[in-house]
PDB file of C-alpha atoms in Angstrom:
ATOM      1  CA  ASP G   1     -13.149   6.570  -7.010  1.00  0.00           C
ATOM      2  CA  ILE G   2     -10.364   9.191  -6.877  1.00  0.00           C
ATOM      3  CA  GLN G   3      -8.102   8.939  -9.822  1.00  0.00           C
ATOM      4  CA  MET G   4      -4.203   9.648  -9.022  1.00  0.00           C
ATOM      5  CA  THR G   5      -1.851  10.561 -11.658  1.00  0.00           C
ATOM      6  CA  GLN G   6       2.041  10.701 -11.747  1.00  0.00           C
ATOM      7  CA  SER G   7       4.472  12.123 -14.114  1.00  0.00           C
ATOM      8  CA  PRO G   8       6.752  11.360 -15.418  1.00  0.00           C
ATOM      9  CA  SER G   9       6.112   7.806 -15.610  1.00  0.00           C
ATOM     10  CA  SER G  10       9.766   7.239 -15.733  1.00  0.00           C
ATOM     11  CA  LEU G  11      13.046   9.263 -15.369  1.00  0.00           C
ATOM     12  CA  SER G  12      16.732   8.646 -15.443  1.00  0.00           C
ATOM     13  CA  ALA G  13      18.997  10.814 -13.397  1.00  0.00           C
ATOM     14  CA  SER G  14      22.579  11.009 -12.347  1.00  0.00           C
ATOM     15  CA  VAL G  15      23.845  10.170  -8.672  1.00  0.00           C
ATOM     16  CA  GLY G  16      23.609  13.586  -6.713  1.00  0.00           C
ATOM     17  CA  ASP G  17      20.916  15.125  -9.254  1.00  0.00           C
ATOM     18  CA  ARG G  18      17.667  16.604  -7.779  1.00  0.00           C
ATOM     19  CA  VAL G  19      14.512  14.436  -8.737  1.00  0.00           C
ATOM     20  CA  THR G  20      11.043  15.748  -8.683  1.00  0.00           C
ATOM     21  CA  ILE G  21       7.853  13.690  -9.242  1.00  0.00           C
ATOM     22  CA  THR G  22       4.331  15.136  -9.411  1.00  0.00           C
ATOM     23  CA  CYS G  23       1.231  13.493  -8.296  1.00  0.00           C
ATOM     24  CA  GLN G  24      -2.161  15.046  -9.214  1.00  0.00           C
ATOM     25  CA  ALA G  25      -5.594  13.907  -7.976  1.00  0.00           C
ATOM     26  CA  ASN G  26      -8.855  14.475  -9.924  1.00  0.00           C
ATOM     27  CA  GLN G  27     -10.372  16.260  -6.723  1.00  0.00           C
ATOM     28  CA  ASP G  28      -9.334  17.948  -3.641  1.00  0.00           C
ATOM     29  CA  ILE G  29      -7.834  15.618  -1.193  1.00  0.00           C
ATOM     30  CA  ARG G  30      -6.574  18.207   1.189  1.00  0.00           C
ATOM     31  CA  HIS G  31      -3.378  16.563   2.412  1.00  0.00           C
ATOM     32  CA  PHE G  32      -4.273  13.020   2.630  1.00  0.00           C
ATOM     33  CA  LEU G  33      -1.807  11.906   0.575  1.00  0.00           C
ATOM     34  CA  ASN G  34       1.268   9.385   1.177  1.00  0.00           C
ATOM     35  CA  TRP G  35       4.434   8.385  -0.723  1.00  0.00           C
ATOM     36  CA  TYR G  36       5.854   4.918  -1.074  1.00  0.00           C
ATOM     37  CA  GLN G  37       9.014   3.331  -2.430  1.00  0.00           C
ATOM     38  CA  GLN G  38       9.135  -0.096  -4.012  1.00  0.00           C
ATOM     39  CA  LYS G  39      12.411  -1.790  -4.836  1.00  0.00           C
ATOM     40  CA  PRO G  40      12.369  -4.570  -7.543  1.00  0.00           C
ATOM     41  CA  GLY G  41      11.048  -7.682  -5.906  1.00  0.00           C
ATOM     42  CA  GLN G  42      10.373  -6.098  -2.568  1.00  0.00           C
ATOM     43  CA  ALA G  43       7.151  -4.971  -0.786  1.00  0.00           C
ATOM     44  CA  PRO G  44       6.630  -1.088  -1.014  1.00  0.00           C
ATOM     45  CA  LYS G  45       7.795   1.011   1.990  1.00  0.00           C
ATOM     46  CA  LEU G  46       6.415   4.263   3.271  1.00  0.00           C
ATOM     47  CA  LEU G  47       8.271   7.145   3.138  1.00  0.00           C
ATOM     48  CA  LEU G  48       6.250  10.260   3.632  1.00  0.00           C
ATOM     49  CA  TYR G  49       2.814  10.484   5.139  1.00  0.00           C
ATOM     50  CA  ASP G  50       0.025  13.443   5.008  1.00  0.00           C
ATOM     51  CA  ALA G  51       2.022  14.938   2.141  1.00  0.00           C
ATOM     52  CA  SER G  52       5.153  16.258   3.973  1.00  0.00           C
ATOM     53  CA  ASN G  53       5.840  14.125   7.254  1.00  0.00           C
ATOM     54  CA  LEU G  54       8.824  12.017   6.676  1.00  0.00           C
ATOM     55  CA  LYS G  55       8.470   8.446   8.383  1.00  0.00           C
ATOM     56  CA  THR G  56      10.912   8.132  11.245  1.00  0.00           C
ATOM     57  CA  GLY G  57      14.192   6.472   9.927  1.00  0.00           C
ATOM     58  CA  VAL G  58      13.666   7.580   6.382  1.00  0.00           C
ATOM     59  CA  PRO G  59      16.623   9.728   4.963  1.00  0.00           C
ATOM     60  CA  SER G  60      16.144  13.441   4.860  1.00  0.00           C
ATOM     61  CA  ARG G  61      17.015  13.693   1.183  1.00  0.00           C
ATOM     62  CA  PHE G  62      13.314  12.483   0.774  1.00  0.00           C
ATOM     63  CA  SER G  63      10.578  15.359   0.969  1.00  0.00           C
ATOM     64  CA  GLY G  64       7.008  16.264  -0.008  1.00  0.00           C
ATOM     65  CA  SER G  65       4.776  19.115  -0.312  1.00  0.00           C
ATOM     66  CA  GLY G  66       1.274  20.061  -1.687  1.00  0.00           C
ATOM     67  CA  SER G  67      -2.405  19.898  -0.871  1.00  0.00           C
ATOM     68  CA  GLY G  68      -5.585  19.940  -2.488  1.00  0.00           C
ATOM     69  CA  THR G  69      -4.809  18.351  -5.955  1.00  0.00           C
ATOM     70  CA  ASP G  70      -1.264  18.830  -6.621  1.00  0.00           C
ATOM     71  CA  PHE G  71       1.671  17.266  -4.755  1.00  0.00           C
ATOM     72  CA  ILE G  72       5.414  17.098  -5.244  1.00  0.00           C
ATOM     73  CA  PHE G  73       7.871  14.366  -4.140  1.00  0.00           C
ATOM     74  CA  THR G  74      11.518  15.232  -4.046  1.00  0.00           C
ATOM     75  CA  ILE G  75      14.837  13.505  -3.775  1.00  0.00           C
ATOM     76  CA  SER G  76      17.192  16.227  -2.855  1.00  0.00           C
ATOM     77  CA  SER G  77      20.369  14.023  -4.120  1.00  0.00           C
ATOM     78  CA  LEU G  78      19.732  11.023  -5.797  1.00  0.00           C
ATOM     79  CA  GLN G  79      21.446   7.942  -4.515  1.00  0.00           C
ATOM     80  CA  PRO G  80      22.267   4.586  -5.896  1.00  0.00           C
ATOM     81  CA  GLU G  81      19.775   2.624  -3.456  1.00  0.00           C
ATOM     82  CA  ASP G  82      17.153   5.217  -4.458  1.00  0.00           C
ATOM     83  CA  ILE G  83      16.571   3.177  -7.737  1.00  0.00           C
ATOM     84  CA  ALA G  84      12.913   2.165  -7.331  1.00  0.00           C
ATOM     85  CA  THR G  85       9.271   2.747  -8.457  1.00  0.00           C
ATOM     86  CA  TYR G  86       7.607   5.606  -6.241  1.00  0.00           C
ATOM     87  CA  TYR G  87       4.083   5.598  -5.782  1.00  0.00           C
ATOM     88  CA  CYS G  88       1.662   8.277  -4.348  1.00  0.00           C
ATOM     89  CA  GLN G  89      -1.757   7.087  -2.557  1.00  0.00           C
ATOM     90  CA  GLN G  90      -4.590   9.336  -1.397  1.00  0.00           C
ATOM     91  CA  TYR G  91      -6.872   8.316   1.325  1.00  0.00           C
ATOM     92  CA  HIS G  92      -9.430  11.070   1.720  1.00  0.00           C
ATOM     93  CA  ASN G  93     -11.905   9.125   0.198  1.00  0.00           C
ATOM     94  CA  LEU G  94     -12.531   5.399   0.014  1.00  0.00           C
ATOM     95  CA  PRO G  95     -11.474   3.300  -1.568  1.00  0.00           C
ATOM     96  CA  PRO G  96      -7.592   4.308  -1.106  1.00  0.00           C
ATOM     97  CA  THR G  97      -5.985   4.675  -4.428  1.00  0.00           C
ATOM     98  CA  PHE G  98      -2.646   4.702  -5.829  1.00  0.00           C
ATOM     99  CA  GLY G  99      -0.933   6.713  -8.725  1.00  0.00           C
ATOM    100  CA  PRO G 100       0.455   4.474 -11.548  1.00  0.00           C
ATOM    101  CA  GLY G 101       4.033   4.891 -10.230  1.00  0.00           C
ATOM    102  CA  THR G 102       7.108   6.509 -11.445  1.00  0.00           C
ATOM    103  CA  LYS G 103      10.195   4.418 -12.040  1.00  0.00           C
ATOM    104  CA  VAL G 104      13.377   6.032 -11.250  1.00  0.00           C
ATOM    105  CA  ASP G 105      16.901   4.694 -12.525  1.00  0.00           C
ATOM    106  CA  ILE G 106      20.468   6.037 -12.601  1.00  0.00           C
ATOM    107  CA  LYS G 107      21.673   7.357 -15.769  1.00  0.00           C
TER     108      LYS G 107
ATOM    109  CA  GLN W   1      10.623  -4.750  15.689  1.00  0.00           C
ATOM    110  CA  ASP W   2       7.030  -4.393  13.907  1.00  0.00           C
ATOM    111  CA  GLN W   3       6.663  -7.114  11.341  1.00  0.00           C
ATOM    112  CA  LEU W   4       4.192  -8.909   9.200  1.00  0.00           C
ATOM    113  CA  VAL W   5       5.028 -12.442   7.655  1.00  0.00           C
ATOM    114  CA  GLN W   6       2.699 -13.747   5.036  1.00  0.00           C
ATOM    115  CA  SER W   7       2.049 -17.486   4.107  1.00  0.00           C
ATOM    116  CA  GLY W   8       3.856 -18.897   1.027  1.00  0.00           C
ATOM    117  CA  ALA W   9       2.893 -19.014  -2.760  1.00  0.00           C
ATOM    118  CA  GLU W  10      -0.321 -20.618  -3.933  1.00  0.00           C
ATOM    119  CA  VAL W  11      -1.508 -21.821  -7.330  1.00  0.00           C
ATOM    120  CA  LYS W  12      -5.073 -22.240  -7.748  1.00  0.00           C
ATOM    121  CA  LYS W  13      -7.577 -23.297 -10.819  1.00  0.00           C
ATOM    122  CA  PRO W  14     -10.003 -20.726 -11.911  1.00  0.00           C
ATOM    123  CA  GLY W  15     -13.243 -20.765  -9.673  1.00  0.00           C
ATOM    124  CA  ALA W  16     -11.247 -22.106  -6.536  1.00  0.00           C
ATOM    125  CA  SER W  17     -10.581 -19.965  -3.402  1.00  0.00           C
ATOM    126  CA  VAL W  18      -7.299 -18.793  -1.570  1.00  0.00           C
ATOM    127  CA  LYS W  19      -6.794 -18.132   1.781  1.00  0.00           C
ATOM    128  CA  VAL W  20      -3.651 -15.934   2.818  1.00  0.00           C
ATOM    129  CA  SER W  21      -2.386 -15.486   6.097  1.00  0.00           C
ATOM    130  CA  CYS W  22      -0.399 -12.529   7.766  1.00  0.00           C
ATOM    131  CA  LYS W  23       1.217 -12.905  10.911  1.00  0.00           C
ATOM    132  CA  ALA W  24       2.081 -10.040  13.134  1.00  0.00           C
ATOM    133  CA  SER W  25       4.768  -9.732  15.647  1.00  0.00           C
ATOM    134  CA  GLY W  26       6.781  -6.983  17.585  1.00  0.00           C
ATOM    135  CA  TYR W  27       3.563  -4.752  18.535  1.00  0.00           C
ATOM    136  CA  THR W  28      -0.011  -5.028  19.946  1.00  0.00           C
ATOM    137  CA  PHE W  29      -1.978  -6.649  17.316  1.00  0.00           C
ATOM    138  CA  MET W  30      -5.242  -5.095  18.375  1.00  0.00           C
ATOM    139  CA  ASN W  31      -4.333  -1.853  18.203  1.00  0.00           C
ATOM    140  CA  TYR W  32      -3.962  -1.358  14.440  1.00  0.00           C
ATOM    141  CA  GLY W  33      -6.213  -2.145  11.338  1.00  0.00           C
ATOM    142  CA  ILE W  34      -4.796  -4.428   8.538  1.00  0.00           C
ATOM    143  CA  ASN W  35      -5.216  -3.613   4.893  1.00  0.00           C
ATOM    144  CA  TRP W  36      -4.618  -6.026   2.001  1.00  0.00           C
ATOM    145  CA  VAL W  37      -3.308  -4.476  -1.476  1.00  0.00           C
ATOM    146  CA  ARG W  38      -2.647  -6.622  -4.466  1.00  0.00           C
ATOM    147  CA  GLN W  39      -0.215  -5.937  -7.275  1.00  0.00           C
ATOM    148  CA  ALA W  40      -0.782  -7.881 -10.745  1.00  0.00           C
ATOM    149  CA  PRO W  41       2.503  -8.807 -12.832  1.00  0.00           C
ATOM    150  CA  GLY W  42       4.252  -5.578 -13.921  1.00  0.00           C
ATOM    151  CA  GLN W  43       1.303  -3.490 -12.573  1.00  0.00           C
ATOM    152  CA  GLY W  44       0.635  -0.950  -9.714  1.00  0.00           C
ATOM    153  CA  LEU W  45      -0.885  -1.179  -6.410  1.00  0.00           C
ATOM    154  CA  GLU W  46      -4.582  -2.014  -5.735  1.00  0.00           C
ATOM    155  CA  TRP W  47      -6.031  -1.631  -2.276  1.00  0.00           C
ATOM    156  CA  MET W  48      -8.672  -4.449  -1.605  1.00  0.00           C
ATOM    157  CA  ALA W  49      -9.706  -4.553   1.884  1.00  0.00           C
ATOM    158  CA  TRP W  50      -9.299  -3.260   5.556  1.00  0.00           C
ATOM    159  CA  ILE W  51     -10.130  -4.674   8.988  1.00  0.00           C
ATOM    160  CA  SER W  52     -10.137  -3.352  12.193  1.00  0.00           C
ATOM    161  CA  VAL W  53      -8.462  -6.022  14.298  1.00  0.00           C
ATOM    162  CA  TYR W  54     -10.031  -4.074  17.642  1.00  0.00           C
ATOM    163  CA  ASN W  55     -13.654  -4.595  16.373  1.00  0.00           C
ATOM    164  CA  GLY W  56     -13.859  -6.659  13.323  1.00  0.00           C
ATOM    165  CA  ASN W  57     -15.121  -3.794  11.159  1.00  0.00           C
ATOM    166  CA  THR W  58     -14.602  -4.118   7.687  1.00  0.00           C
ATOM    167  CA  LYS W  59     -14.286  -2.226   4.390  1.00  0.00           C
ATOM    168  CA  TYR W  60     -14.013  -3.868   0.839  1.00  0.00           C
ATOM    169  CA  ALA W  61     -13.272  -2.485  -2.558  1.00  0.00           C
ATOM    170  CA  GLN W  62     -16.063  -2.505  -4.974  1.00  0.00           C
ATOM    171  CA  LYS W  63     -14.374  -4.521  -7.381  1.00  0.00           C
ATOM    172  CA  VAL W  64     -13.976  -7.433  -5.052  1.00  0.00           C
ATOM    173  CA  GLN W  65     -16.876  -6.936  -2.853  1.00  0.00           C
ATOM    174  CA  GLY W  66     -18.748 -10.268  -2.587  1.00  0.00           C
ATOM    175  CA  ARG W  67     -15.752 -12.438  -3.250  1.00  0.00           C
ATOM    176  CA  VAL W  68     -13.292 -11.606  -0.481  1.00  0.00           C
ATOM    177  CA  THR W  69     -13.453 -11.811   3.148  1.00  0.00           C
ATOM    178  CA  VAL W  70     -10.803 -10.481   5.768  1.00  0.00           C
ATOM    179  CA  THR W  71     -10.791 -11.797   9.219  1.00  0.00           C
ATOM    180  CA  THR W  72      -8.514 -11.926  12.328  1.00  0.00           C
ATOM    181  CA  ASP W  73      -7.470 -14.116  15.020  1.00  0.00           C
ATOM    182  CA  THR W  74      -6.271 -12.265  18.006  1.00  0.00           C
ATOM    183  CA  SER W  75      -5.305 -15.395  19.696  1.00  0.00           C
ATOM    184  CA  THR W  76      -2.414 -15.967  17.044  1.00  0.00           C
ATOM    185  CA  SER W  77      -2.023 -12.107  15.931  1.00  0.00           C
ATOM    186  CA  THR W  78      -2.818 -13.265  12.511  1.00  0.00           C
ATOM    187  CA  ALA W  79      -4.906 -11.803   9.814  1.00  0.00           C
ATOM    188  CA  TYR W  80      -6.469 -13.548   6.792  1.00  0.00           C
ATOM    189  CA  MET W  81      -7.688 -12.894   3.414  1.00  0.00           C
ATOM    190  CA  GLU W  82     -10.035 -15.298   1.505  1.00  0.00           C
ATOM    191  CA  LEU W  83     -10.620 -14.755  -2.176  1.00  0.00           C
ATOM    192  CA  ARG W  84     -13.321 -16.664  -3.856  1.00  0.00           C
ATOM    193  CA  SER W  85     -14.151 -17.720  -7.221  1.00  0.00           C
ATOM    194  CA  LEU W  86     -10.690 -17.136  -8.545  1.00  0.00           C
ATOM    195  CA  ARG W  87     -10.164 -15.707 -12.327  1.00  0.00           C
ATOM    196  CA  SER W  88      -7.012 -15.434 -14.165  1.00  0.00           C
ATOM    197  CA  ASP W  89      -6.939 -11.497 -13.543  1.00  0.00           C
ATOM    198  CA  ASP W  90      -6.722 -12.266  -9.792  1.00  0.00           C
ATOM    199  CA  THR W  91      -3.088 -13.502 -10.394  1.00  0.00           C
ATOM    200  CA  ALA W  92      -1.108 -11.133  -8.538  1.00  0.00           C
ATOM    201  CA  ILE W  93       1.203 -10.473  -5.269  1.00  0.00           C
ATOM    202  CA  TYR W  94      -1.124 -10.094  -2.189  1.00  0.00           C
ATOM    203  CA  TYR W  95       0.398  -7.899   0.446  1.00  0.00           C
ATOM    204  CA  CYS W  96      -1.136  -7.136   3.973  1.00  0.00           C
ATOM    205  CA  ALA W  97      -0.148  -3.664   5.477  1.00  0.00           C
ATOM    206  CA  ARG W  98      -0.753  -2.287   8.917  1.00  0.00           C
ATOM    207  CA  ASP W  99      -2.278   1.253   9.461  1.00  0.00           C
ATOM    208  CA  ARG W 100       0.066   3.655  10.542  1.00  0.00           C
ATOM    209  CA  ARG W 101      -2.053   4.827  13.435  1.00  0.00           C
ATOM    210  CA  SER W 102      -4.315   3.247  15.903  1.00  0.00           C
ATOM    211  CA  GLN W 103      -7.608   4.271  14.617  1.00  0.00           C
ATOM    212  CA  ASP W 104     -11.053   2.382  13.862  1.00  0.00           C
ATOM    213  CA  ASP W 105     -12.458   4.694  11.035  1.00  0.00           C
ATOM    214  CA  GLY W 106     -11.300   2.723   8.167  1.00  0.00           C
ATOM    215  CA  PRO W 107      -8.432   2.664   5.778  1.00  0.00           C
ATOM    216  CA  PHE W 108      -7.830   6.272   6.310  1.00  0.00           C
ATOM    217  CA  ASP W 109      -4.473   6.322   6.911  1.00  0.00           C
ATOM    218  CA  ALA W 110      -0.874   5.461   5.646  1.00  0.00           C
ATOM    219  CA  PHE W 111       0.310   1.894   5.352  1.00  0.00           C
ATOM    220  CA  ASP W 112       3.140   1.731   7.526  1.00  0.00           C
ATOM    221  CA  ILE W 113       4.478  -1.980   7.761  1.00  0.00           C
ATOM    222  CA  TRP W 114       3.904  -4.473   4.975  1.00  0.00           C
ATOM    223  CA  GLY W 115       4.118  -8.042   4.774  1.00  0.00           C
ATOM    224  CA  GLN W 116       6.478  -9.540   2.089  1.00  0.00           C
ATOM    225  CA  GLY W 117       3.685 -10.611  -0.022  1.00  0.00           C
ATOM    226  CA  THR W 118       2.163 -13.693  -1.202  1.00  0.00           C
ATOM    227  CA  MET W 119       2.203 -14.780  -4.883  1.00  0.00           C
ATOM    228  CA  VAL W 120      -1.126 -16.184  -5.957  1.00  0.00           C
ATOM    229  CA  THR W 121      -1.344 -17.605  -9.466  1.00  0.00           C
ATOM    230  CA  VAL W 122      -4.608 -18.531 -10.830  1.00  0.00           C
ATOM    231  CA  SER W 123      -4.250 -20.785 -13.907  1.00  0.00           C
ATOM    232  CA  SER W 124      -5.893 -23.725 -15.477  1.00  0.00           C
TER     233      SER W 124
END
């Protein structure tokens, strides 16, 4: 199975801050990477697919980049409603695998 | 509005089986595959299975293969996940999630629409 790692595991930032999360795969997954947001007590929600494509309706402050083994997820200006855990997920190989998550909260 | 609505919470004893349903609405059910993903309490996300609603092809995670079966009923636009020989470490929230694209290759896609989740507790 492809192993996904994320860093940091948690972060605390102020409203308006730029937040960056990294996701790394242990082998080349090309651009086959998605990002999800999960708020407490809720199901995950797809934010970005194929590394950098924003799902329709998702605010433009969310963005993603990268290919191969290294990927970056960015919130350009953190908002109170962005408090959540963020997961990356690869689908280059079976089984699809998720990163361990990055918990984001407000300082 | 595309939506998946799952059945309610279940409490089962070790060794029993559970069958979770996932009813789709707002889109053409046959056009998209359905995945099952679980999340143990306080833990991350684990993909379990995928089914093509169009042709019934399935893919399973090795960890649960042999204990899990996913099916669909196109007459009611409902997908099902049955997990047998339950163990305490199967205690989790089980989610169904739809593929983003209409394709039948397997779970090679983003999980676009999610059900609300079904809590399955395995306890003696």
